[in-house]
Coordinates of C-alpha atoms and ligand atoms in Angstrom, one line a residue:
X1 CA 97.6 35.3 31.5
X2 CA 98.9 38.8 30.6
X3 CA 102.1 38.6 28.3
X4 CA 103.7 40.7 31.4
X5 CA 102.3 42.6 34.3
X6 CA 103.7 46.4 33.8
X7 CA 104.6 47.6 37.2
X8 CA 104.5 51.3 36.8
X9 CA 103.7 54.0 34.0
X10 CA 107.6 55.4 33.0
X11 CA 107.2 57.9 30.8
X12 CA 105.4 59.6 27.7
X13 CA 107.8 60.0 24.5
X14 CA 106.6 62.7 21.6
X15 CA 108.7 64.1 18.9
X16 CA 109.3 68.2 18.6
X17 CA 110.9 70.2 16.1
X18 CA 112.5 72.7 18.4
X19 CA 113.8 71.5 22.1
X20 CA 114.7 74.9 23.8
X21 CA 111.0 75.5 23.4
X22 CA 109.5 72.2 24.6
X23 CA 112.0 72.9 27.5
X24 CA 110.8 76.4 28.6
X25 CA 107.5 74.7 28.2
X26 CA 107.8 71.7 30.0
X27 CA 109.4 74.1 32.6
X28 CA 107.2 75.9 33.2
X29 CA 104.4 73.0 33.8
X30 CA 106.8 72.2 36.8
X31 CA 109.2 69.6 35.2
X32 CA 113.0 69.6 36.0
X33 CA 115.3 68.7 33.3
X34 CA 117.6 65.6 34.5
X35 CA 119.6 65.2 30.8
X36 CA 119.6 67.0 27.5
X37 CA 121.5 65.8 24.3
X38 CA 121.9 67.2 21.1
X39 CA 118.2 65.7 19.6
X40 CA 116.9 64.6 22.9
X41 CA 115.4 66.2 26.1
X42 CA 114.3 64.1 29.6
X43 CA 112.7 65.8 32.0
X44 CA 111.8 64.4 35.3
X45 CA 109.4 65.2 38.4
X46 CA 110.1 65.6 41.9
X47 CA 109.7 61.2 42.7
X48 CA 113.2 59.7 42.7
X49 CA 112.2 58.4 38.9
X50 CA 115.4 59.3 36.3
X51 CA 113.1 60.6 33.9
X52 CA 109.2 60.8 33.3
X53 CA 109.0 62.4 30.0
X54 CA 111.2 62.5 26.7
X55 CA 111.3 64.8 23.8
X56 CA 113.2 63.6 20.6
X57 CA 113.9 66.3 17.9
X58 CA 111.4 66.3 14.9
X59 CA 108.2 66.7 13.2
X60 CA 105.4 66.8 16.0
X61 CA 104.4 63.5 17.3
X62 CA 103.7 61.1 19.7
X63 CA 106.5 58.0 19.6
X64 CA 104.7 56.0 22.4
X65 CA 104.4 55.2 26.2
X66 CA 107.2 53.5 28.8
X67 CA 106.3 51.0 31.5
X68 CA 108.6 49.6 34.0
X69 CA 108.4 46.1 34.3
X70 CA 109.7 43.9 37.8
X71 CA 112.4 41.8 36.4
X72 CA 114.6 40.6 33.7
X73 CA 112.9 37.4 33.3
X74 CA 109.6 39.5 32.3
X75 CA 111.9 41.9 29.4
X76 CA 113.3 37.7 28.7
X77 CA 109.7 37.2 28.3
X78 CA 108.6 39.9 26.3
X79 CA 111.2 39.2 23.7
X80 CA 109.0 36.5 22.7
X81 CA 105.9 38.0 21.7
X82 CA 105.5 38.6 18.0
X83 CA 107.1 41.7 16.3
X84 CA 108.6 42.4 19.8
X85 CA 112.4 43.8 19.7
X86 CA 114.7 41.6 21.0
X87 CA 115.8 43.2 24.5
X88 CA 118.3 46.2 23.9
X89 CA 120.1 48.0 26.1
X90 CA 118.7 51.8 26.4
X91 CA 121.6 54.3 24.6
X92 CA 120.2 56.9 26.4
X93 CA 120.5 59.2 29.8
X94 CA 119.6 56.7 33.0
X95 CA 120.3 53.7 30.5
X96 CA 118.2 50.5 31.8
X97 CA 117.4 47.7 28.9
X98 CA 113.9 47.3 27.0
X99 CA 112.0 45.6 25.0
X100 CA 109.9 47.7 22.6
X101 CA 106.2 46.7 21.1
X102 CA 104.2 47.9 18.7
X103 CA 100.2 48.4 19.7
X104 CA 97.2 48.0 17.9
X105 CA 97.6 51.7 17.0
X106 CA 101.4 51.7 15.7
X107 CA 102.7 53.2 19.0
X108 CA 106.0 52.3 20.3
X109 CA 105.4 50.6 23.9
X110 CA 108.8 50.4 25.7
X111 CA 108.7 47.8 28.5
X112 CA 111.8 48.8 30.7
X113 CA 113.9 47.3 33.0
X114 CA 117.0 48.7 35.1
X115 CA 116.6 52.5 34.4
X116 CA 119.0 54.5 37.1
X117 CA 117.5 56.3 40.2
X118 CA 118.0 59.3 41.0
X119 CA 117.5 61.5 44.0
X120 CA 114.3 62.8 45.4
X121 CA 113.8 66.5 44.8
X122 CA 112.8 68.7 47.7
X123 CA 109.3 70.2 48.0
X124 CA 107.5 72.9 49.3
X125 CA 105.8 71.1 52.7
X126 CA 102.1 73.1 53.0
X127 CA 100.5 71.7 56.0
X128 CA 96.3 72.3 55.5
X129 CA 94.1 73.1 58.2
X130 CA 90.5 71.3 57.0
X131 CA 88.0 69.0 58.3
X132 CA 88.5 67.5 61.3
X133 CA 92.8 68.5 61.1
X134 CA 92.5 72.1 61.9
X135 CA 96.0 72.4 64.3
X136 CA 98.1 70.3 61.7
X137 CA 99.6 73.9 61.2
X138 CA 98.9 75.6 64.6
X139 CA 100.9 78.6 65.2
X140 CA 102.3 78.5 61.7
X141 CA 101.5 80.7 58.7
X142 CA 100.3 79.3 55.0
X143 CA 102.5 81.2 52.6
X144 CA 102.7 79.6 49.4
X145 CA 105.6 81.0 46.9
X146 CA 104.1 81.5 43.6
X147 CA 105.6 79.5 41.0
X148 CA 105.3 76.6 38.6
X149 CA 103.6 73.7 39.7
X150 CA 106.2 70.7 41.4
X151 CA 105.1 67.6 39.6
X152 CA 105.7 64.7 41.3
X153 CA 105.5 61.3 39.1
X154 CA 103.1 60.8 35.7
X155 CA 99.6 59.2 36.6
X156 CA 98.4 58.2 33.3
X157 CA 98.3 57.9 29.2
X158 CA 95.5 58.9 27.0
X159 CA 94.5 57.5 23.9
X160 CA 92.0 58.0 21.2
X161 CA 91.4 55.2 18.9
X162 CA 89.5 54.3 16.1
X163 CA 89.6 50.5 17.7
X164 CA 89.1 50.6 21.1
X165 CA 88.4 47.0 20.7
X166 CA 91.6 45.9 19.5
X167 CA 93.3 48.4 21.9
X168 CA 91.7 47.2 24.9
X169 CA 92.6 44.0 24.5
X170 CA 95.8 44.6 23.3
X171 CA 96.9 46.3 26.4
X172 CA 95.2 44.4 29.1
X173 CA 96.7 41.0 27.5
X174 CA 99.8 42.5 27.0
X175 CA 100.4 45.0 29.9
X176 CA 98.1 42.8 32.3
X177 CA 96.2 46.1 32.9
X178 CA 93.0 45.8 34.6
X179 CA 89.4 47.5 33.7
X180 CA 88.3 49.8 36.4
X181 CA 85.5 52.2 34.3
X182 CA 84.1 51.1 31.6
X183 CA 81.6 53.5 29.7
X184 CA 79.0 52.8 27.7
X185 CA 76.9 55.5 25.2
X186 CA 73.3 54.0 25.1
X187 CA 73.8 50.0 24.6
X188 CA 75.9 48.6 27.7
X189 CA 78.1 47.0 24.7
X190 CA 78.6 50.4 23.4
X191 CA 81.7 51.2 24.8
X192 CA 83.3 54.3 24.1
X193 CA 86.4 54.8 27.1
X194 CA 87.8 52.7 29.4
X195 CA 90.0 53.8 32.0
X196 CA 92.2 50.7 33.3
X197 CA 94.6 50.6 36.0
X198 CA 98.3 48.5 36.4
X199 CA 97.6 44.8 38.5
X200 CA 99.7 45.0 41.4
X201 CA 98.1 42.0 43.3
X202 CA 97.1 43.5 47.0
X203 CA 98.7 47.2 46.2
X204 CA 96.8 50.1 45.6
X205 CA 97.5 51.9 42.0
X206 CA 95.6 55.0 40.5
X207 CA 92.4 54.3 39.2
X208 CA 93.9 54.6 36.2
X209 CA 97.3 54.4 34.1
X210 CA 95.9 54.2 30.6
X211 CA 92.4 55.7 29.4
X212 CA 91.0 54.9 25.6
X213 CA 88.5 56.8 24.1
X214 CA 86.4 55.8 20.9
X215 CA 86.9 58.3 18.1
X216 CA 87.1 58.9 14.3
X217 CA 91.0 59.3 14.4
X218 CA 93.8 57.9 16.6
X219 CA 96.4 59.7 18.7
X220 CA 97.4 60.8 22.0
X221 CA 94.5 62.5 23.9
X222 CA 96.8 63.5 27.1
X223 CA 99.8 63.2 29.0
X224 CA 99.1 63.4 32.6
X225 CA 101.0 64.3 35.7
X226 CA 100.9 64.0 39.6
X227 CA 101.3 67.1 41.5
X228 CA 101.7 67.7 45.3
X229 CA 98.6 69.1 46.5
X230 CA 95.9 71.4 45.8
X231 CA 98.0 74.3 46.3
X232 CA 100.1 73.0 43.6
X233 CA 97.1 72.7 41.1
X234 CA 96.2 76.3 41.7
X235 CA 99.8 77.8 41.8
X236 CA 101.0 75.6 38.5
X237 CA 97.6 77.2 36.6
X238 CA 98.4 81.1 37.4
X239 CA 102.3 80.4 36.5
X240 CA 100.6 78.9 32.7
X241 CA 98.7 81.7 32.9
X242 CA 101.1 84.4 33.9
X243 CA 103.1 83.5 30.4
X244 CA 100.7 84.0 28.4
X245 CA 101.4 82.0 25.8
X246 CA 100.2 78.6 26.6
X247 CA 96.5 77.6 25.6
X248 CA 94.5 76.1 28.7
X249 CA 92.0 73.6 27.6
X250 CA 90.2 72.2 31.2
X251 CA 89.7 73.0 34.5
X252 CA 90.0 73.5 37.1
X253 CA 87.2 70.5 38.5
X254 CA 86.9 67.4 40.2
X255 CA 86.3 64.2 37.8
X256 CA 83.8 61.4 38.5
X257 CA 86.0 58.7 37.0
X258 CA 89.7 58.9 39.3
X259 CA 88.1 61.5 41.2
X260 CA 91.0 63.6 40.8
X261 CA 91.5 67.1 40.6
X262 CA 92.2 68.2 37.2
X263 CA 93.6 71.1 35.2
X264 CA 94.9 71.3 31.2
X265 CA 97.3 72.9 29.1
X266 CA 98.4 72.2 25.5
X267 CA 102.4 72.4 24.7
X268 CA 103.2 74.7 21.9
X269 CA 102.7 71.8 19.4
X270 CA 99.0 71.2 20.8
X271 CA 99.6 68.2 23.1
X272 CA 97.7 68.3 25.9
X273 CA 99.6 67.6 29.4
X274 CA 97.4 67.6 32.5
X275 CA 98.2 68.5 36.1
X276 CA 96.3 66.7 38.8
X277 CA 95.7 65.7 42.5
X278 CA 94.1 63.4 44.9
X279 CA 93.4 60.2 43.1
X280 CA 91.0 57.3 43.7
X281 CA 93.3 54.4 45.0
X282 CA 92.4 50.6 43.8
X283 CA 94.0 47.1 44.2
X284 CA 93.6 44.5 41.9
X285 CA 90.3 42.9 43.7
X286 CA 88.3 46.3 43.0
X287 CA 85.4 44.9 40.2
X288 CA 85.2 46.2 36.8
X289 CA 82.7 48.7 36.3
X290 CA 80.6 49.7 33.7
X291 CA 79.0 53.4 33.8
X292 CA 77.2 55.6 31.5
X293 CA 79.1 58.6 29.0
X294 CA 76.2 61.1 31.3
X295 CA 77.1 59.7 34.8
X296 CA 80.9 59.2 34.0
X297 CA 82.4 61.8 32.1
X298 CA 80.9 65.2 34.2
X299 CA 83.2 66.9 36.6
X300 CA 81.8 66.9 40.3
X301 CA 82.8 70.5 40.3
X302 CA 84.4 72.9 37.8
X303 CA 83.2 73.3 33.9
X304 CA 81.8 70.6 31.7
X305 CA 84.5 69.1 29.7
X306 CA 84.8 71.1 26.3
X307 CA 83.8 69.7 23.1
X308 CA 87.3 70.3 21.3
X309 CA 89.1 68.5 24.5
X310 CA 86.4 65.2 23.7
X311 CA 87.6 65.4 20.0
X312 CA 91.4 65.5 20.8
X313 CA 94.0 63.6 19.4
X314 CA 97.4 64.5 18.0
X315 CA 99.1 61.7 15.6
Ligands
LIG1 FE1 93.6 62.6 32.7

């Protein structure tokens, strides 16, 4: 029995030295900014979630990962485990209480109750003609306004670690998450990533909220992000592009594991934050699986993953 079931992925938290530029960037990777103070910044997509990503002020790093949990009684819960926080009430924009843990890796793990809603943005509808749907958009014109991608919610958390045992174990007891890949280098027992997804009973979740990868160092791989549609995908990558400044790192493909449609762009201090779409769906009775490194981590389309994007990890 799981310490607590984490309902949903909240947010990513990092550290920056300057905040007007993790703003313009985070701008224009298709964020809106819900709240800025003096040493913090909260961005949010376009789901009716307060916030989906925080910047503190300081020395590049990454603080940690937020997770919703479903009640009171689970934060009353959580207070128990050892080195856990006591439950505190959140000083910050959208408020909501938490509980805050420490994993295997020393990253702060907020389990959050209570945050504020807010409203649901508006989107740009693009009705698709494909397959067997060709008059969704009969007697109406595709005309896509260029522009930053809309993100929608965040999907999942990357990790490196130099124990992905301890890690593994320390999230699925903790966070109840469930293996849906694991994969193996050579020896089945040889595992090197695991993608695992949250256990909402019946519901279907992404395929994954939380991916480890083996590796000599530990840090945070990637951030990753929902966007609307394909469209999105495409427009978000020529808006990076257009400025010039940003480094891209992967894509655009297909992966095997999620299936989802993938593209990558470091932030000025070198964390990678991924855009993506379509997503396998499982519910908590979908079997663990256990796949090989050369059957699992190839695209299905679009370039082989880069060397320097397997070896990534920022403190
Ligand atoms: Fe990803």
């Amino acid at each position: 029995m799981a310490l607590v079931k984490a309902a949903d992925f909240l947010w990513g938290r990092l550290r920056s030295p300057d905040l007007d530029q993790a703003e313009e960037f985070l701008t224009d990777f298709g964020f809106v900014r819900v709240a800025r103070t003096k040493d913090k910044l909260f961005m949010r997509g376009t789901d009716p979630v307060h916030h989906i990503h925080v910047t503190e002020r300081g020395p590049s790093k990454f603080v940690g990962f937020g997770y919703a949990v479903a009640s009171e009684d689970d934060l009353r819960r959580a207070a128990k485990a050892p080195g856990a926080s006591g439950i505190e009430s959140i000083d910050e924009p959208g408020g909501g209480k938490r509980v805050r843990l420490t994993d295997p890796n020393g990253y702060q793990i907020e389990l959050v109750h209570g945050v504020e809603k807010v409203a649901k943005l508006p989107v740009r509808e693009n009705v698709i003609n494909w397959g067997e749907a060709k008059l969704r958009r009969a007697g109406t014109l595709c005309r896509v306004p260029r522009g930053p991608s809309q993100v929608k919610r965040i999907g999942h958390g990357v990790l490196m670690s130099t124990d992905i045992g301890a890690t593994l174990k320390w999230y699925r007891e903790n966070l109840g998450l469930l293996p849906s890949d694991d994969v193996y280098a050579g020896d089945k027992s040889n595992v090197i990533g695991s993608f695992n997804r949250l256990d909402r009973g019946d519901d279907y979740v992404d395929h994954h909220v939380f991916f480890c990868i083996a590796g000599p160092k530990t840090g945070l791989n990637h951030l990753s992000f929902e966007v609307r549609d394909v469209d999105d995908v495409m427009l978000g990558h020529e808006h990076m592009k257009s400025k010039g400044k940003y480094k891209h790192v992967w894509g655009i493909g297909r992966h095997v594991l999620g299936s989802q449609i993938y593209d990558y762009w470091q932030d000025p201090w070198g964390r990678v934050h991924e855009h993506w779409t379509d997503t396998d769906v499982l519910n908590a009775r979908a079997p663990a699986n256990q796949v090989s490194a050369e059957d699992g981590l190839v695209s299905q389309w679009g370039d082989a993953v880069p060397q320097e994007f397997i070896d990534h990890a920022i403190p």
